[in-house]
Coordinates of C-alpha atoms in Angstrom, one line a residue:
X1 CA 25.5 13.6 -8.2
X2 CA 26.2 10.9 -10.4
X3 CA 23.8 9.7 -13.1
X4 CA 22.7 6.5 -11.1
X5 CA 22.1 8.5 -8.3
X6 CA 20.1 11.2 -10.0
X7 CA 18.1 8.4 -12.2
X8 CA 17.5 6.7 -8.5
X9 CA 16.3 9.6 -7.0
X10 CA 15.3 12.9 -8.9
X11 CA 12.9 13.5 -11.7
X12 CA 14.4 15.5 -14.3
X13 CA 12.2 18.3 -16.1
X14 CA 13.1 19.2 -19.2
X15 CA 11.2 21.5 -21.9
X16 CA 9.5 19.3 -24.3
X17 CA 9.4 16.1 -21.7
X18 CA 10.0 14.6 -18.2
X19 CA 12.9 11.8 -17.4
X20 CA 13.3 9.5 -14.8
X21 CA 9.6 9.6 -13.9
X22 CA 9.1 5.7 -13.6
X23 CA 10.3 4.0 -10.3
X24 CA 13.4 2.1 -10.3
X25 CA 13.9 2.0 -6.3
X26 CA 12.9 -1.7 -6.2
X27 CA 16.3 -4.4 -5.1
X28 CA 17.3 -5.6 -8.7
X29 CA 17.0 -2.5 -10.7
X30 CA 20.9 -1.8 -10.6
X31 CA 23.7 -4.1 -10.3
X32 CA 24.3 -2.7 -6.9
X33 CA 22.8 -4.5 -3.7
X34 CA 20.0 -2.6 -3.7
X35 CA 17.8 -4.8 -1.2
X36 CA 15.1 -3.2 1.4
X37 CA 16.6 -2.3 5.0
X38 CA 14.9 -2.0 8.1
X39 CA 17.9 0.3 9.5
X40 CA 18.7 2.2 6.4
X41 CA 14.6 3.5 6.4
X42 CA 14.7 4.3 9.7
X43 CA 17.7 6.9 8.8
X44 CA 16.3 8.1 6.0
X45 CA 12.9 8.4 7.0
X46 CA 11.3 11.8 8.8
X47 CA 8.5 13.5 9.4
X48 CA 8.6 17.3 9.1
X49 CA 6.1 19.6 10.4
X50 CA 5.8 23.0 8.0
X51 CA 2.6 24.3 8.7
X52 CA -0.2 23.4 11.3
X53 CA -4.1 24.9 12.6
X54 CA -7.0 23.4 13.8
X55 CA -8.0 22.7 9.8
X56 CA -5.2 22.2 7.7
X57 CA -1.4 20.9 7.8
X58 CA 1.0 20.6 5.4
X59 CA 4.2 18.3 6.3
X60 CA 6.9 16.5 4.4
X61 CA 7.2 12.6 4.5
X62 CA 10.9 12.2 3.8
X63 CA 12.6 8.9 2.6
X64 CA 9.7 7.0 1.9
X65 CA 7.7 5.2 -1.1
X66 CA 5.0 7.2 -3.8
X67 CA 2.9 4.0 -3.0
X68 CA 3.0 4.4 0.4
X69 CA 2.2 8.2 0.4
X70 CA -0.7 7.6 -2.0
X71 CA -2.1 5.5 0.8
X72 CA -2.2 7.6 3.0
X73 CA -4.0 10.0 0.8
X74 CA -6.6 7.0 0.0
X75 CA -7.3 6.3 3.2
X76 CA -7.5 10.1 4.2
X77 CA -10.3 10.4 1.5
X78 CA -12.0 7.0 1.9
X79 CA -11.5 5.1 5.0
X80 CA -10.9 7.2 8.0
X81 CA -14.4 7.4 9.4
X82 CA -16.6 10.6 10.7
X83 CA -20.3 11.3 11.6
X84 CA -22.6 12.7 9.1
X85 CA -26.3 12.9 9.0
X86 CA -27.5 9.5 7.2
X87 CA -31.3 9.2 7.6
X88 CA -33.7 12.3 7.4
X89 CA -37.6 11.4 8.4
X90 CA -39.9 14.4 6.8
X91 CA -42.9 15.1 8.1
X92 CA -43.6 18.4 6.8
X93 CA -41.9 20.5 4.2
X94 CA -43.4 22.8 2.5
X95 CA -40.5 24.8 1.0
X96 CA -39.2 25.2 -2.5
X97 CA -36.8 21.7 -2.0
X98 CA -37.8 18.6 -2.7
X99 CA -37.2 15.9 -0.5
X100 CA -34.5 14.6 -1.6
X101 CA -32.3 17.5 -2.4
X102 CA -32.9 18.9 0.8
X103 CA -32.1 15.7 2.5
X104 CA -28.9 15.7 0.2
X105 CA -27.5 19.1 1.3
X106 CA -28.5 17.9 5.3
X107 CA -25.9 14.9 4.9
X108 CA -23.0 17.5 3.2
X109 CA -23.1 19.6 6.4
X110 CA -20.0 18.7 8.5
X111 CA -20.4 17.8 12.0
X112 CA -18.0 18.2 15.5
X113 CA -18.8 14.9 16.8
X114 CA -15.8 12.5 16.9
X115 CA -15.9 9.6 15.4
X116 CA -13.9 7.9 17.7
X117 CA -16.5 7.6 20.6
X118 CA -19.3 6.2 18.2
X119 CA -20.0 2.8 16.8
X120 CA -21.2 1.8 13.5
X121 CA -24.9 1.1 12.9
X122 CA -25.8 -2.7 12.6
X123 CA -27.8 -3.1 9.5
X124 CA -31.8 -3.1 9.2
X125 CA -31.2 -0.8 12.6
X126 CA -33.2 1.9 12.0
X127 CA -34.0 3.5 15.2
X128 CA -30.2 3.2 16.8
X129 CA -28.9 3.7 19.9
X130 CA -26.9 5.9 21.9
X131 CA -23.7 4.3 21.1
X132 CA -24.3 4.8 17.2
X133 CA -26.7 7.3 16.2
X134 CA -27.1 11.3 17.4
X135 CA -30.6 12.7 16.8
X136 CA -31.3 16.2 15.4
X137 CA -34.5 17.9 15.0
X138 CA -34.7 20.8 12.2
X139 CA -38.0 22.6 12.7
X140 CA -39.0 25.6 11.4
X141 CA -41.9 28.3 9.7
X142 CA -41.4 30.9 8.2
X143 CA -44.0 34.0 9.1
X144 CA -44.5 37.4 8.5
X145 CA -43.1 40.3 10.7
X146 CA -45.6 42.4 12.0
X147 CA -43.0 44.9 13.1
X148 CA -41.8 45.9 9.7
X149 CA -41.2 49.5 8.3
X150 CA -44.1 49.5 6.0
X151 CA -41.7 50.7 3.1
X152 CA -39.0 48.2 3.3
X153 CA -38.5 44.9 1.2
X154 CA -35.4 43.6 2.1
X155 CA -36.2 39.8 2.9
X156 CA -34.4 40.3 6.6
X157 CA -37.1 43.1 7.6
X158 CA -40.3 42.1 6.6
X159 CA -39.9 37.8 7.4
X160 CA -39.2 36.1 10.2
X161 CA -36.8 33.1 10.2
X162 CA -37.1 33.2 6.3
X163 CA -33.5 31.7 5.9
X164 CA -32.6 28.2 7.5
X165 CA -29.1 27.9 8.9
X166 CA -27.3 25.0 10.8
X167 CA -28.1 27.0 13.9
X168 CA -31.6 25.8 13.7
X169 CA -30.5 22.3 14.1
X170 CA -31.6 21.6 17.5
X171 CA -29.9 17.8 19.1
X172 CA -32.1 15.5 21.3
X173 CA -29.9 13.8 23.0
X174 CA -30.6 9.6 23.3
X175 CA -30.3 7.9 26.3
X176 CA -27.6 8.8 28.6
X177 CA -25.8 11.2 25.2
X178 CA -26.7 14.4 27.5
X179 CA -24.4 13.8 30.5
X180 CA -21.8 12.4 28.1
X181 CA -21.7 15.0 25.4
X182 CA -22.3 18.7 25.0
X183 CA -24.4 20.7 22.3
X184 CA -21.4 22.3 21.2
X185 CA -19.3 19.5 20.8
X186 CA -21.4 17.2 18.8
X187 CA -23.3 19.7 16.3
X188 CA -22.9 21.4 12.9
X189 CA -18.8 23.0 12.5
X190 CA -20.5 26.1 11.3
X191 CA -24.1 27.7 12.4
X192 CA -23.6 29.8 9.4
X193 CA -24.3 27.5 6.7
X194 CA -27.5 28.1 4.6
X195 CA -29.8 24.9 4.3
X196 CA -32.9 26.7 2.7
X197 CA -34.7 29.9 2.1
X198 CA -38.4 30.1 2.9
X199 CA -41.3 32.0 2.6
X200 CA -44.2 32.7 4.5
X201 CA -46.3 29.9 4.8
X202 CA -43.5 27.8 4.2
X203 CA -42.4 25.0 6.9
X204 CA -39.7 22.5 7.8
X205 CA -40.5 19.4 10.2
X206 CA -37.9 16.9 10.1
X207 CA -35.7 15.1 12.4
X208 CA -31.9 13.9 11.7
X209 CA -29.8 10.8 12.3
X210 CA -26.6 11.1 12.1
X211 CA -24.4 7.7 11.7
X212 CA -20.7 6.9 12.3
X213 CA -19.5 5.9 8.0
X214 CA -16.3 6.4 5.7
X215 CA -16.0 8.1 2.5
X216 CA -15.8 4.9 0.4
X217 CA -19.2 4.5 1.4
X218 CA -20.4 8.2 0.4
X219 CA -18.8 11.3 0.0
X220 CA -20.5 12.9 3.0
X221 CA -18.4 10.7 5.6
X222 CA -15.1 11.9 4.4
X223 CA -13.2 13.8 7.0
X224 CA -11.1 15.9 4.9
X225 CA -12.0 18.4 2.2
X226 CA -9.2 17.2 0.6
X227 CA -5.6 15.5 0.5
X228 CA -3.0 15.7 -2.0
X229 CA 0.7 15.5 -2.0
X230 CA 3.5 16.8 -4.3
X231 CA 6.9 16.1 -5.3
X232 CA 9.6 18.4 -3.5
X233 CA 11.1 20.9 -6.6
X234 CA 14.4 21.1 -7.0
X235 CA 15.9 23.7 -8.7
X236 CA 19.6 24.5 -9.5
X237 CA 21.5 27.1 -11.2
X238 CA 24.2 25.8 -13.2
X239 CA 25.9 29.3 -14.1
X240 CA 26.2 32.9 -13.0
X241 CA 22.7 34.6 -14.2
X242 CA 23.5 38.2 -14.0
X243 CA 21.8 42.2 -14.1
X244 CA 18.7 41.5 -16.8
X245 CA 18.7 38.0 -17.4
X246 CA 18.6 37.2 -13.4
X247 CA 15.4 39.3 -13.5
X248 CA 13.8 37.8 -16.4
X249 CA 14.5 34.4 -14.8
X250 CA 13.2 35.7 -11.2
X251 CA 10.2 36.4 -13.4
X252 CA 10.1 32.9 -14.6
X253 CA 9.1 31.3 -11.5
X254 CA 6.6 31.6 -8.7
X255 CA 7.5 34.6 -6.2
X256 CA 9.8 33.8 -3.7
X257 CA 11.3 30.8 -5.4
X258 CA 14.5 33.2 -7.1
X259 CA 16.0 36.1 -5.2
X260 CA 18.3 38.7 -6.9
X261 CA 21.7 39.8 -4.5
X262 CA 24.0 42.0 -5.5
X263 CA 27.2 40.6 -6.5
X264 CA 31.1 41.8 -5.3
X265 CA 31.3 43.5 -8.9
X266 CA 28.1 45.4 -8.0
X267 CA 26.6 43.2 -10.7
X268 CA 22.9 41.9 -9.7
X269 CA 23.0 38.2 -9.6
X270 CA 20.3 35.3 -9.5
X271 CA 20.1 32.7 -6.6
X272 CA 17.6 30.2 -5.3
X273 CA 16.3 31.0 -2.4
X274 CA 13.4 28.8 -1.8
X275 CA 12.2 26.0 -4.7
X276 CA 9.3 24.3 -2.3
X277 CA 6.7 26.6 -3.5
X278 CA 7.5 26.8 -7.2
X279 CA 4.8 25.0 -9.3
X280 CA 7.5 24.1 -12.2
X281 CA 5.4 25.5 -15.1
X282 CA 9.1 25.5 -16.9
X283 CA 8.8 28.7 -18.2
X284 CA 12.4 29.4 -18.2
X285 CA 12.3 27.3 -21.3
X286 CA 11.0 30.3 -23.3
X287 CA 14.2 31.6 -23.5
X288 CA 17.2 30.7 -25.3
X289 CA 19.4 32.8 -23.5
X290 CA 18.3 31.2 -20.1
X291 CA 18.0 27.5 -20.5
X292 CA 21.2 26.2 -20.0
X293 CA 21.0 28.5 -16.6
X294 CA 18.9 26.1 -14.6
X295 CA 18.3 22.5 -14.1
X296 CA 15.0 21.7 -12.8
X297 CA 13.8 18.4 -10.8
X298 CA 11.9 17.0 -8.0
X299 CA 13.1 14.8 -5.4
X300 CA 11.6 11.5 -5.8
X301 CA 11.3 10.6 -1.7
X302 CA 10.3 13.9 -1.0
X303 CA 6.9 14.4 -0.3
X304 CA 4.9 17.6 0.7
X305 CA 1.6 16.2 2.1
X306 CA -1.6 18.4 2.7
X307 CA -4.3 17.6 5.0
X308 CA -7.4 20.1 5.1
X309 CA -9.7 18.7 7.9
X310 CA -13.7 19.6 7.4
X311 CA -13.5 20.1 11.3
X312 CA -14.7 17.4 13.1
X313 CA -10.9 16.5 14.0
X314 CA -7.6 18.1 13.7
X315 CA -5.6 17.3 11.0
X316 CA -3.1 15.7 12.7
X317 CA -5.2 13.2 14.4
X318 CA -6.5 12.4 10.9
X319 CA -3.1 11.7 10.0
X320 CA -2.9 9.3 12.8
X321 CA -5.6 7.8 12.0
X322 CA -5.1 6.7 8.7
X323 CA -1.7 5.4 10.0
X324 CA -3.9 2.8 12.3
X325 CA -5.8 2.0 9.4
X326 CA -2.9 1.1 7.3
X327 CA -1.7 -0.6 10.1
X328 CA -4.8 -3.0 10.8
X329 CA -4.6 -3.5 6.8
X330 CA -1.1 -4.9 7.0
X331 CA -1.7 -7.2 10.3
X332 CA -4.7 -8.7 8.8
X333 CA -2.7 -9.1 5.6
X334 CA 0.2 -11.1 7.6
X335 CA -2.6 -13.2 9.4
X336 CA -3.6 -14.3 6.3
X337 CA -0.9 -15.0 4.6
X338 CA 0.0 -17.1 8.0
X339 CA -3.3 -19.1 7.8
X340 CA -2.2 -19.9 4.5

């Protein structure tokens, strides 16, 4: 690889610094035509399924730009909508949370229903309607239990419902919502999840609205628990690393990322035999013996993207999704710039 190739398209790590790390893939940068292709992206560019569930994905975005993969991140995090609980009407609670907290945790609980089949809430609508809003009613007292073993004091034995869970969210379905929906497909992700703990005496009356928003607006309508994206390493060895040094350098980087074979001298040697999971923490560097051994880089156009979904939808559909967002960005950008 010559050096305008490698200054084009790898960052370089060295010990005390990092090189090439500003962007110079813009047409001008070199003296080479350098201009923007339709064709030449649609060679370059792929999409490459590594790992996929029902809650998290990781893929690689090949051939494209850091800008254009931070988007997607953005929009992942702040304007792919989901459901969430939005307004909370009390009209008893006599538990240890105040209001507000307890209306707080409510909205963080993450919900199945899909965003896709709701509207969004006109404004100064505050009882909403079956096309916008789902209706939840948490109610609950906490009571003694008369059956007991008179020398036991774990909580669980002597109280009755004395800890709150999602599972005690009950939905009241508006309008026509009950032939269209089911429970199961439109409540809490988890009936596990701890809202409060009570006491006897102590009581919950409240009823939930839950509202189609994005995470730009609040935290509690993101879809994802989180997005990120990494450079692909790159890691080369520029010489033979042999018997102890190849096991002090195996040492040097995350497991898996340097194997040890034995060589036709029955010498052990050093190879790379997977960089994608090294975290680059360049502690090969510590040694003087073993620097020269390996050249370290990421790939500039190379990216290793991360979804974790909350639940409400797959990953993937996420994914999609902020791809139509982008998308209805863009033609709204081009319509304006025609109307001007």
């Amino acid at each position: 690889m010559d050096v305008i190739e490698e200054g084009r398209s790898r960052v370089i790590l060295k010990e005390n610094g990092v090189l090439n790390a500003t962007a110079c893939d813009y047409p001008g940068s070199y003296t080479f035509d350098d201009t923007w292709s339709h064709e030449k992206f649609k060679k370059i560019f792929s999409v490459q399924i590594v790992k996929w569930n029902e809650r998290e994905m990781e893929f690689d975005l090949i051939g494209i730009h850091a800008a254009i993969a931070n988007a997607f991140r953005r929009l992942l995090l702040s304007e792919v909508p989901s459901m969430a609980i939005e307004k909370v009407f009390v009209y008893n609670n006599t538990s240890l949370l105040q209001d507000e907290v307890l209306a707080h945790r409510l909205g963080l609980i993450p919900l199945k229903a899909d965003p896709r089949l709701f509207e969004y809430r006109q404004p100064g609508d505050e009882d909403g309607t079956e096309q916008d809003t789902l209706e939840f009613q948490l109610k609950v007292k906490c009571t003694w239990n008369t059956n007991a073993p008179k020398d036991s004091t774990n909580p669980d034995d002597i109280y009755k419902d004395h800890k709150i869970y999602t599972r005690h969210m009950k939905w009241l379905p508006i309008g026509s919502q009950g032939d269209i929906y089911k429970a199961k497909d439109v409540g809490p992700v988890h009936d596990d999840i701890l809202i409060s703990k009570m006491r006897p005496g102590h009581e919950l009356d409240l009823k939930l609205h839950v509202v189609k928003g994005i995470g730009k607006d609040h935290a509690k309508f993101s879809p994802v628990a989180t997005a990120f994206y990494r450079l692909l390493p790159e890691i080369i060895l520029t010489r033979d690393v042999e018997d102890e040094q190849a096991e002090r350098l195996q040492k040097c980087f995350s497991p898996g990322v340097i194997g040890i074979e034995e060589s036709k001298h029955g010498k052990k040697k050093a190879k790379v035999l997977d960089a994608r999971y090294d975290t680059c923490s360049r502690n090969v560097f510590r040694y003087e013996d073993l620097k020269d051994a390996v050249k370290m880089g990421r790939i500039k156009n190379h990216f290793i993207f991360t979804i974790e979904s909350v639940g409400a939808l797959p990953p993937d559909v996420l994914f999609i999704e902020a791809v139509k967002v982008l998308k209805l960005k863009c033609r709204i950008f081009l319509d304006e710039l025609n109307r001007a």
